Amino acid sequence: MKTFDRHDRLLAIGLSALAGYVDAVGFLATGGFFVSFMSGNSTRLGVGIGEWSVNVAIAAMLIGSFLIGVIAGSLGGRAAGHRHRAVVLVLLAALLAGAALLDQRGALWPAAVLMAAAMGVENIFFAEGTEVRIGLTYMTGRLVKIGQLIAAALAGGDRWGWVPHLVLWSGLIVGGAAGAAAFLAMGGASLWIAVAAALGIAAIARQPDAVAR
């Protein structure tokens, strides 16, 4: 995170919060499955295999949808060149809007599929080639980094190097809390807030100089 300017840090925090929001909505809507946290779905896949449960198919479907989103975002980003961030955000907003429309028509699982694909797309925002510079929908590695940098600070290193990583992790938590509250109040219609947020982030992403000031 230290190598990113203020504009990109703000975008990362916003996208992390959006991922937490969407994941919370998906988790509550599906009764305990994730649309952005594929480590959790991978565990559910393994448990489902051990239990011979229908959860195998659900977890595998969401993991596959997330992977397809990553592939689509990567191909779209490659084709767009220097405009890959704009393409990623437009595709992200479109998938979330599609999920919201499907959910309003009672098609929960197709909506969940689009939500998972959208979260796969989001992770390509900070991609350079085949490398993702910041993971936006998973935070286990970020927590490890926080622990490492706290240890470094205690050993006499940078006292505050861990703070940007903590802020990014906190963005996911705040987004998750907001998503849960919105879903409990609005049901599937809460996805339209995520669509608006994605479009808002797209607008901010086009104005780095204004944000940096």
XYZ file of N, CA and C in Angstrom:
639
model
N 0.818 -1.215 0.000
C 0.000 0.000 0.000
C 0.852 1.265 0.000
N 2.056 1.195 0.570
C 2.900 2.389 0.669
C 3.319 2.906 -0.699
N 3.332 2.024 -1.693
C 3.764 2.434 -3.028
C 2.649 3.096 -3.827
N 1.436 3.131 -3.293
C 0.297 3.712 -3.998
C 0.090 5.155 -3.550
N -0.342 6.012 -4.493
C -0.631 7.389 -4.119
C -1.982 7.460 -3.406
N -2.299 8.659 -2.921
C -3.516 8.836 -2.131
C -4.769 8.473 -2.929
N -4.775 8.833 -4.193
C -5.933 8.541 -5.044
C -6.198 7.049 -5.121
N -5.148 6.263 -5.397
C -5.320 4.822 -5.512
C -5.663 4.184 -4.167
N -5.128 4.734 -3.094
C -5.486 4.205 -1.774
C -6.969 4.403 -1.489
N -7.481 5.585 -1.829
C -8.902 5.851 -1.632
C -9.758 4.917 -2.489
N -9.326 4.693 -3.726
C -10.062 3.769 -4.593
C -10.052 2.356 -4.018
N -8.900 1.930 -3.516
C -8.786 0.587 -2.939
C -9.706 0.435 -1.734
N -9.747 1.441 -0.870
C -10.612 1.382 0.309
C -12.081 1.351 -0.118
N -12.438 2.187 -1.103
C -13.815 2.202 -1.585
C -14.228 0.870 -2.196
N -13.342 0.278 -2.992
C -13.661 -1.001 -3.623
C -13.687 -2.135 -2.605
N -12.829 -2.053 -1.598
C -12.864 -3.052 -0.528
C -14.180 -2.969 0.237
N -14.627 -1.743 0.520
C -15.913 -1.564 1.200
C -17.059 -2.080 0.336
N -16.990 -1.842 -0.965
C -18.024 -2.340 -1.877
C -18.052 -3.867 -1.867
N -16.865 -4.487 -1.857
C -16.803 -5.952 -1.805
C -17.423 -6.473 -0.519
N -17.127 -5.813 0.614
C -17.728 -6.234 1.871
C -19.237 -6.091 1.847
N -19.711 -5.002 1.262
C -21.154 -4.747 1.158
C -21.834 -5.850 0.347
N -21.307 -6.113 -0.845
C -21.918 -7.109 -1.726
C -21.833 -8.501 -1.113
N -20.713 -8.808 -0.475
C -20.563 -10.132 0.128
C -21.558 -10.326 1.265
N -21.780 -9.278 2.058
C -22.750 -9.384 3.145
C -24.160 -9.606 2.606
N -24.518 -8.867 1.564
C -25.833 -9.051 0.947
C -25.965 -10.475 0.410
N -24.938 -10.940 -0.297
C -24.971 -12.299 -0.836
C -25.030 -13.357 0.247
N -24.272 -13.160 1.304
C -24.239 -14.119 2.409
C -25.608 -14.270 3.044
N -26.260 -13.147 3.308
C -27.573 -13.197 3.933
C -28.642 -13.722 2.978
N -28.542 -13.319 1.711
C -29.551 -13.744 0.734
C -29.489 -15.245 0.465
N -28.279 -15.810 0.439
C -28.122 -17.229 0.094
C -28.107 -18.140 1.305
N -28.178 -17.574 2.488
C -28.193 -18.409 3.686
C -26.829 -18.948 4.058
N -25.773 -18.191 3.787
C -24.457 -18.586 4.279
C -23.403 -18.886 3.239
N -23.652 -18.516 1.991
C -22.625 -18.643 0.961
C -22.053 -17.260 0.661
N -20.855 -17.263 0.097
C -20.157 -16.012 -0.174
C -20.158 -15.713 -1.666
N -20.191 -14.443 -2.009
C -20.086 -14.069 -3.418
C -18.757 -13.385 -3.732
N -17.961 -13.095 -2.701
C -16.629 -12.539 -2.967
C -15.529 -13.305 -2.264
N -15.828 -13.945 -1.155
C -14.817 -14.639 -0.356
C -14.751 -16.102 -0.771
N -13.915 -16.401 -1.763
C -13.903 -17.746 -2.315
C -13.160 -18.754 -1.440
N -12.348 -18.289 -0.499
C -11.758 -19.222 0.465
C -12.860 -19.862 1.306
N -13.840 -19.034 1.709
C -14.967 -19.566 2.464
C -15.778 -20.557 1.654
N -16.012 -20.239 0.383
C -16.751 -21.176 -0.475
C -15.948 -22.440 -0.751
N -14.624 -22.308 -0.813
C -13.791 -23.497 -1.018
C -13.887 -24.434 0.184
N -13.927 -23.851 1.397
C -14.127 -24.666 2.594
C -15.498 -25.328 2.556
N -16.512 -24.572 2.152
C -17.854 -25.143 2.062
C -17.908 -26.243 1.002
N -17.130 -26.069 -0.070
C -17.060 -27.111 -1.097
C -16.475 -28.391 -0.505
N -15.367 -28.245 0.239
C -14.749 -29.415 0.855
C -15.660 -30.087 1.860
N -16.315 -29.293 2.702
C -17.244 -29.855 3.679
C -18.412 -30.542 2.985
N -18.915 -29.917 1.915
C -20.020 -30.510 1.172
C -19.643 -31.855 0.564
N -18.406 -31.948 0.072
C -17.945 -33.225 -0.475
C -17.924 -34.280 0.623
N -17.406 -33.884 1.806
C -17.341 -34.836 2.918
C -18.708 -35.271 3.397
N -19.670 -34.359 3.314
C -21.025 -34.654 3.799
C -21.943 -35.197 2.701
N -21.448 -35.243 1.465
C -22.298 -35.610 0.321
C -23.523 -34.697 0.282
N -23.273 -33.393 0.350
C -24.350 -32.407 0.454
C -24.541 -31.670 -0.870
N -25.741 -31.139 -1.068
C -26.037 -30.313 -2.242
C -25.218 -29.023 -2.226
N -24.656 -28.692 -1.064
C -23.825 -27.499 -0.965
C -22.618 -27.561 -1.893
N -22.230 -28.760 -2.283
C -21.120 -28.912 -3.242
C -21.432 -28.150 -4.525
N -22.623 -28.360 -5.052
C -22.997 -27.733 -6.322
C -23.078 -26.219 -6.179
N -23.619 -25.754 -5.055
C -23.761 -24.307 -4.858
C -22.396 -23.640 -4.740
N -21.530 -24.211 -3.893
C -20.198 -23.635 -3.711
C -19.412 -23.657 -5.010
N -19.483 -24.782 -5.734
C -18.757 -24.893 -7.003
C -19.281 -23.891 -8.022
N -20.580 -23.676 -8.045
C -21.185 -22.711 -8.975
C -20.672 -21.299 -8.698
N -20.606 -20.915 -7.436
C -20.160 -19.570 -7.086
C -18.665 -19.389 -7.346
N -17.884 -20.412 -7.045
C -16.445 -20.343 -7.331
C -16.214 -20.219 -8.833
N -16.937 -21.027 -9.607
C -16.807 -20.958 -11.062
C -17.222 -19.601 -11.610
N -18.284 -19.023 -11.053
C -18.749 -17.709 -11.506
C -17.716 -16.631 -11.198
N -17.123 -16.698 -10.003
C -16.078 -15.752 -9.629
C -14.899 -15.861 -10.600
N -14.509 -17.092 -10.914
C -13.389 -17.314 -11.837
C -13.703 -16.761 -13.227
N -14.922 -16.973 -13.687
C -15.327 -16.432 -14.983
C -15.253 -14.904 -14.960
N -15.641 -14.300 -13.824
C -15.539 -12.854 -13.701
C -14.099 -12.371 -13.800
N -13.189 -13.098 -13.158
C -11.767 -12.749 -13.246
C -11.286 -12.831 -14.692
N -11.679 -13.897 -15.390
C -11.271 -14.073 -16.784
C -11.843 -12.963 -17.655
N -13.136 -12.675 -17.476
C -13.776 -11.628 -18.280
C -13.149 -10.265 -18.007
N -12.903 -9.970 -16.740
C -12.278 -8.702 -16.396
C -10.875 -8.589 -16.962
N -10.137 -9.691 -16.925
C -8.775 -9.693 -17.452
C -8.757 -9.482 -18.959
N -9.632 -10.190 -19.666
C -9.678 -10.049 -21.120
C -10.155 -8.658 -21.517
N -11.180 -8.164 -20.807
C -11.668 -6.822 -21.098
C -10.622 -5.764 -20.803
N -9.903 -5.948 -19.703
C -8.848 -5.010 -19.351
C -7.717 -5.002 -20.350
N -7.328 -6.192 -20.808
C -6.267 -6.283 -21.818
C -6.674 -5.576 -23.106
N -7.915 -5.794 -23.499
C -8.394 -5.178 -24.745
C -8.479 -3.658 -24.621
N -8.769 -3.167 -23.416
C -8.947 -1.727 -23.221
C -7.639 -0.976 -23.033
N -6.559 -1.695 -22.746
C -5.266 -1.042 -22.573
C -5.255 -0.109 -21.369
N -4.881 1.156 -21.581
C -4.772 2.105 -20.472
C -6.126 2.469 -19.876
N -7.198 2.105 -20.540
C -8.541 2.374 -20.019
C -9.123 1.157 -19.288
N -8.262 0.240 -18.874
C -8.778 -1.002 -18.296
C -9.561 -0.775 -17.008
N -9.198 0.248 -16.229
C -9.935 0.507 -14.988
C -11.379 0.902 -15.273
N -11.567 1.742 -16.282
C -12.926 2.155 -16.645
C -13.752 0.959 -17.096
N -13.147 0.086 -17.892
C -13.850 -1.104 -18.375
C -14.242 -2.001 -17.204
N -13.314 -2.199 -16.274
C -13.590 -3.040 -15.112
C -14.764 -2.490 -14.304
N -14.781 -1.188 -14.077
C -15.841 -0.598 -13.261
C -17.191 -0.614 -13.963
N -17.198 -0.397 -15.269
C -18.456 -0.460 -16.021
C -19.004 -1.885 -15.999
N -18.127 -2.872 -16.207
C -18.556 -4.263 -16.174
C -19.035 -4.641 -14.777
N -18.340 -4.174 -13.764
C -18.742 -4.426 -12.376
C -20.142 -3.886 -12.114
N -20.391 -2.622 -12.478
C -21.706 -2.014 -12.256
C -22.789 -2.738 -13.047
N -22.478 -3.139 -14.281
C -23.472 -3.826 -15.117
C -23.860 -5.174 -14.515
N -22.891 -5.916 -14.018
C -23.172 -7.223 -13.413
C -23.991 -7.073 -12.131
N -23.659 -6.071 -11.334
C -24.430 -5.848 -10.113
C -25.857 -5.410 -10.433
N -26.020 -4.590 -11.469
C -27.363 -4.187 -11.884
C -28.154 -5.398 -12.378
N -27.496 -6.266 -13.134
C -28.163 -7.488 -13.583
C -28.579 -8.357 -12.419
N -27.705 -8.441 -11.390
C -28.037 -9.223 -10.202
C -29.244 -8.628 -9.479
N -29.288 -7.304 -9.381
C -30.408 -6.650 -8.718
C -31.721 -6.913 -9.451
N -31.684 -6.851 -10.781
C -32.889 -7.108 -11.574
C -33.352 -8.546 -11.420
N -32.411 -9.485 -11.446
C -32.774 -10.893 -11.291
C -33.360 -11.165 -9.915
N -32.754 -10.567 -8.895
C -33.259 -10.786 -7.545
C -34.678 -10.247 -7.402
N -34.958 -9.105 -8.015
C -36.309 -8.534 -7.942
C -37.338 -9.428 -8.617
N -36.874 -10.273 -9.517
C -37.768 -11.213 -10.201
C -37.776 -12.581 -9.526
N -37.185 -12.660 -8.350
C -37.208 -13.900 -7.584
C -36.186 -14.923 -8.011
N -35.237 -14.543 -8.870
C -34.215 -15.481 -9.354
C -32.961 -15.329 -8.491
N -33.011 -15.870 -7.270
C -31.942 -15.668 -6.300
C -30.601 -16.205 -6.782
N -30.583 -17.443 -7.227
C -29.290 -18.052 -7.552
C -28.670 -17.480 -8.815
N -29.440 -17.206 -9.863
C -28.839 -16.475 -10.985
C -28.287 -15.118 -10.561
N -28.977 -14.456 -9.632
C -28.475 -13.181 -9.124
C -27.157 -13.388 -8.384
N -27.085 -14.444 -7.580
C -25.851 -14.735 -6.843
C -24.697 -15.029 -7.795
N -24.999 -15.715 -8.900
C -23.977 -15.996 -9.906
C -23.400 -14.697 -10.464
N -24.259 -13.735 -10.782
C -23.782 -12.453 -11.309
C -23.020 -11.661 -10.254
N -23.448 -11.760 -8.995
C -22.732 -11.082 -7.921
C -21.318 -11.637 -7.776
N -21.188 -12.951 -7.831
C -19.871 -13.567 -7.726
C -18.992 -13.180 -8.915
N -19.579 -13.164 -10.112
C -18.817 -12.751 -11.295
C -18.363 -11.300 -11.158
N -19.247 -10.450 -10.616
C -18.898 -9.038 -10.420
C -17.709 -8.899 -9.476
N -17.681 -9.694 -8.430
C -16.569 -9.628 -7.482
C -15.273 -10.154 -8.102
N -15.394 -11.115 -8.992
C -14.208 -11.557 -9.728
C -13.662 -10.448 -10.602
N -14.562 -9.743 -11.280
C -14.167 -8.610 -12.125
C -13.477 -7.534 -11.286
N -14.030 -7.238 -10.116
C -13.484 -6.153 -9.282
C -12.008 -6.359 -8.965
N -11.615 -7.608 -8.762
C -10.231 -7.885 -8.380
C -9.223 -7.559 -9.471
N -9.680 -7.279 -10.669
C -8.782 -6.954 -11.772
C -8.493 -5.457 -11.821
N -9.129 -4.669 -10.979
C -8.969 -3.214 -11.050
C -7.510 -2.796 -10.916
N -6.786 -3.391 -9.994
C -5.388 -3.030 -9.778
C -4.425 -4.026 -10.424
N -4.881 -4.724 -11.449
C -4.034 -5.711 -12.109
C -3.056 -5.052 -13.071
N -1.872 -5.612 -13.144
C -0.867 -5.235 -14.140
C -0.376 -6.523 -14.782
N -0.819 -6.759 -16.015
C -0.510 -8.039 -16.645
C -1.238 -9.151 -15.921
N -0.480 -10.142 -15.454
C -1.087 -11.252 -14.713
C -0.919 -11.091 -13.208
N -0.439 -9.936 -12.765
C -0.243 -9.685 -11.343
C -1.321 -8.737 -10.816
N -1.907 -9.091 -9.676
C -2.877 -8.225 -8.999
C -2.160 -7.540 -7.849
N -2.047 -6.226 -7.922
C -1.256 -5.488 -6.938
C -1.967 -5.343 -5.594
N -3.285 -5.304 -5.602
C -4.052 -5.260 -4.356
C -5.246 -6.196 -4.491
N -5.352 -7.159 -3.587
C -6.540 -7.994 -3.531
C -7.639 -7.235 -2.809
N -8.808 -7.166 -3.391
C -9.873 -6.315 -2.855
C -10.989 -7.073 -2.151
N -11.119 -8.357 -2.407
C -12.245 -9.097 -1.835
C -11.807 -10.165 -0.843
N -10.532 -10.231 -0.552
C -10.033 -11.216 0.413
C -8.968 -10.552 1.267
N -8.989 -10.806 2.569
C -8.160 -10.031 3.483
C -7.264 -10.882 4.379
N -7.205 -12.185 4.174
C -6.329 -13.007 5.003
C -4.876 -12.575 4.841
N -4.454 -12.395 3.595
C -3.093 -11.938 3.347
C -2.849 -10.554 3.918
N -3.881 -9.707 3.900
C -3.743 -8.361 4.444
C -3.537 -8.416 5.955
N -4.245 -9.331 6.634
C -4.059 -9.485 8.074
C -2.664 -9.993 8.395
N -2.157 -10.900 7.568
C -0.780 -11.365 7.752
C 0.194 -10.197 7.632
N -0.051 -9.333 6.632
C 0.803 -8.167 6.430
C 0.734 -7.233 7.632
N -0.464 -7.027 8.177
C -0.610 -6.184 9.362
C 0.229 -6.748 10.507
N 0.121 -8.064 10.707
C 0.892 -8.699 11.771
C 2.385 -8.563 11.563
N 2.835 -8.759 10.332
C 4.250 -8.632 10.024
C 4.762 -7.224 10.297
N 3.980 -6.229 9.883
C 4.421 -4.842 10.034
C 4.334 -4.365 11.484
N 3.399 -4.902 12.252
C 3.376 -4.594 13.681
C 4.614 -5.179 14.350
N 4.957 -6.405 13.957
C 6.171 -7.023 14.495
C 7.403 -6.205 14.132
N 7.446 -5.718 12.881
C 8.567 -4.893 12.446
C 8.643 -3.603 13.253
N 7.467 -3.009 13.537
C 7.432 -1.778 14.337
C 7.943 -2.036 15.750
N 7.549 -3.161 16.333
C 8.004 -3.503 17.676
C 9.507 -3.765 17.716
N 10.044 -4.188 16.557
C 11.478 -4.465 16.465
C 12.292 -3.226 16.101
N 11.621 -2.066 16.016
C 12.338 -0.824 15.744
C 12.184 -0.295 14.332
N 11.338 -0.927 13.527
C 11.114 -0.474 12.156
C 10.069 0.628 12.084
N 9.487 0.807 10.902
C 8.466 1.823 10.673
C 7.323 1.648 11.675
N 7.060 2.674 12.462
C 6.060 2.570 13.527
C 4.637 2.462 12.995
N 4.373 3.046 11.824
C 2.998 3.148 11.338
C 2.802 2.476 9.983
N 3.723 1.647 9.560
C 3.605 1.013 8.252
C 2.413 0.091 8.123
N 1.908 -0.384 9.249
C 0.781 -1.324 9.231
C -0.568 -0.617 9.084
N -0.609 0.697 9.319
C -1.886 1.414 9.358
C -2.634 1.390 8.024
N -1.977 1.656 6.862
C -2.726 1.611 5.597
C -3.383 0.257 5.339
N -2.726 -0.820 5.744
C -3.293 -2.155 5.555
C -4.492 -2.365 6.485
N -4.394 -1.828 7.703
C -5.519 -1.909 8.635
C -6.720 -1.138 8.103
N -6.459 0.025 7.504
C -7.556 0.835 6.944
C -8.244 0.088 5.809
N -7.453 -0.578 4.960
C -8.036 -1.340 3.852
C -8.891 -2.476 4.385
N -8.387 -3.200 5.375
C -9.158 -4.278 5.997
C -10.432 -3.725 6.626
N -10.310 -2.579 7.290
C -11.470 -1.967 7.932
C -12.538 -1.582 6.913
N -12.103 -1.203 5.707
C -13.066 -0.878 4.656
C -13.983 -2.049 4.365
N -13.421 -3.261 4.317
C -14.228 -4.452 4.071
C -15.234 -4.659 5.199
N -14.792 -4.446 6.444
C -15.669 -4.644 7.596
C -16.817 -3.626 7.590
N -16.475 -2.365 7.344
C -17.504 -1.319 7.307
C -18.498 -1.599 6.183
N -17.982 -1.989 5.021
C -18.871 -2.324 3.909
C -19.769 -3.499 4.247
N -19.210 -4.512 4.929
C -20.010 -5.668 5.322
C -21.125 -5.295 6.280
N -20.808 -4.428 7.238
C -21.832 -3.981 8.189
C -22.930 -3.201 7.467
N -22.533 -2.339 6.539
C -23.513 -1.556 5.778
C -24.370 -2.465 4.907
N -23.747 -3.460 4.287
C -24.499 -4.384 3.443
C -25.509 -5.192 4.234
N -25.111 -5.639 5.419
C -26.032 -6.403 6.258
C -27.213 -5.540 6.683
N -26.931 -4.309 7.110
C -28.005 -3.414 7.534
C -28.945 -3.095 6.380
N -28.361 -2.847 5.200
C -29.180 -2.521 4.032
C -30.039 -3.703 3.614
N -29.480 -4.905 3.644
C -30.255 -6.089 3.247
C -31.403 -6.330 4.215
N -31.137 -6.175 5.505
C -32.204 -6.386 6.493
C -33.317 -5.368 6.337
N -32.963 -4.179 5.854
C -33.968 -3.126 5.688
C -34.672 -3.180 4.340
N -33.935 -3.603 3.285
C -34.442 -3.469 1.913
C -34.492 -4.775 1.131
N -33.905 -5.831 1.663
C -33.840 -7.075 0.909
C -32.918 -6.936 -0.293
N -33.252 -7.623 -1.364
C -32.416 -7.617 -2.560
C -32.275 -6.255 -3.216
N -33.207 -5.360 -2.946
C -33.126 -4.013 -3.512
C -31.883 -3.275 -3.031
N -31.280 -3.766 -1.946
C -30.055 -3.149 -1.432
C -28.909 -3.237 -2.437
N -29.026 -4.112 -3.416
C -27.988 -4.208 -4.451
C -27.905 -2.942 -5.301
N -29.002 -2.201 -5.391
C -28.953 -0.965 -6.179
C -28.017 0.057 -5.539
N -27.868 -0.018 -4.240
C -26.892 0.854 -3.573
C -25.486 0.491 -4.030
N -25.229 -0.809 -4.180
C -23.923 -1.257 -4.664
C -23.670 -0.781 -6.091
N -24.715 -0.811 -6.918
C -24.584 -0.310 -8.295
C -24.218 1.171 -8.278
N -24.931 1.948 -7.458
C -24.648 3.383 -7.357
C -23.231 3.618 -6.855
N -22.793 2.800 -5.890
C -21.434 2.939 -5.358
C -20.392 2.646 -6.428
N -20.629 1.611 -7.231
C -19.687 1.270 -8.299
C -19.578 2.407 -9.304
N -20.706 3.002 -9.640
C -20.692 4.129 -10.586
C -20.017 5.350 -9.958
N -20.226 5.547 -8.665
C -19.560 6.644 -7.983
C -18.056 6.475 -7.959
N -17.608 5.248 -7.708
C -16.171 4.962 -7.729
C -15.611 5.166 -9.133
N -16.399 4.795 -10.140
C -15.962 5.017 -11.526
C -15.748 6.501 -11.800
N -16.644 7.345 -11.267
C -16.499 8.795 -11.455
C -15.248 9.306 -10.751
N -15.005 8.812 -9.546
C -13.812 9.230 -8.798
C -12.549 8.769 -9.503
N -12.592 7.562 -10.062
C -11.412 7.007 -10.726
C -10.988 7.838 -11.928
N -11.918 8.596 -12.507
C -11.605 9.422 -13.671
C -11.029 10.774 -13.288
N -10.971 11.062 -11.988
C -10.536 12.378 -11.557
C -9.427 12.277 -10.508
N -8.301 11.670 -10.839
C -7.227 11.498 -9.862
C -6.666 12.810 -9.342
N -6.570 13.823 -10.195
C -5.976 15.085 -9.764
C -6.860 15.780 -8.731
N -8.187 15.733 -8.973
C -9.103 16.394 -8.051
C -9.062 15.732 -6.681
N -8.993 14.391 -6.668
C -8.970 13.665 -5.395
C -7.644 13.897 -4.693
N -6.556 13.894 -5.466
C -5.249 14.051 -4.861
C -5.098 15.387 -4.154
N -5.768 16.409 -4.642
C -5.702 17.724 -4.003
C -6.482 17.727 -2.693
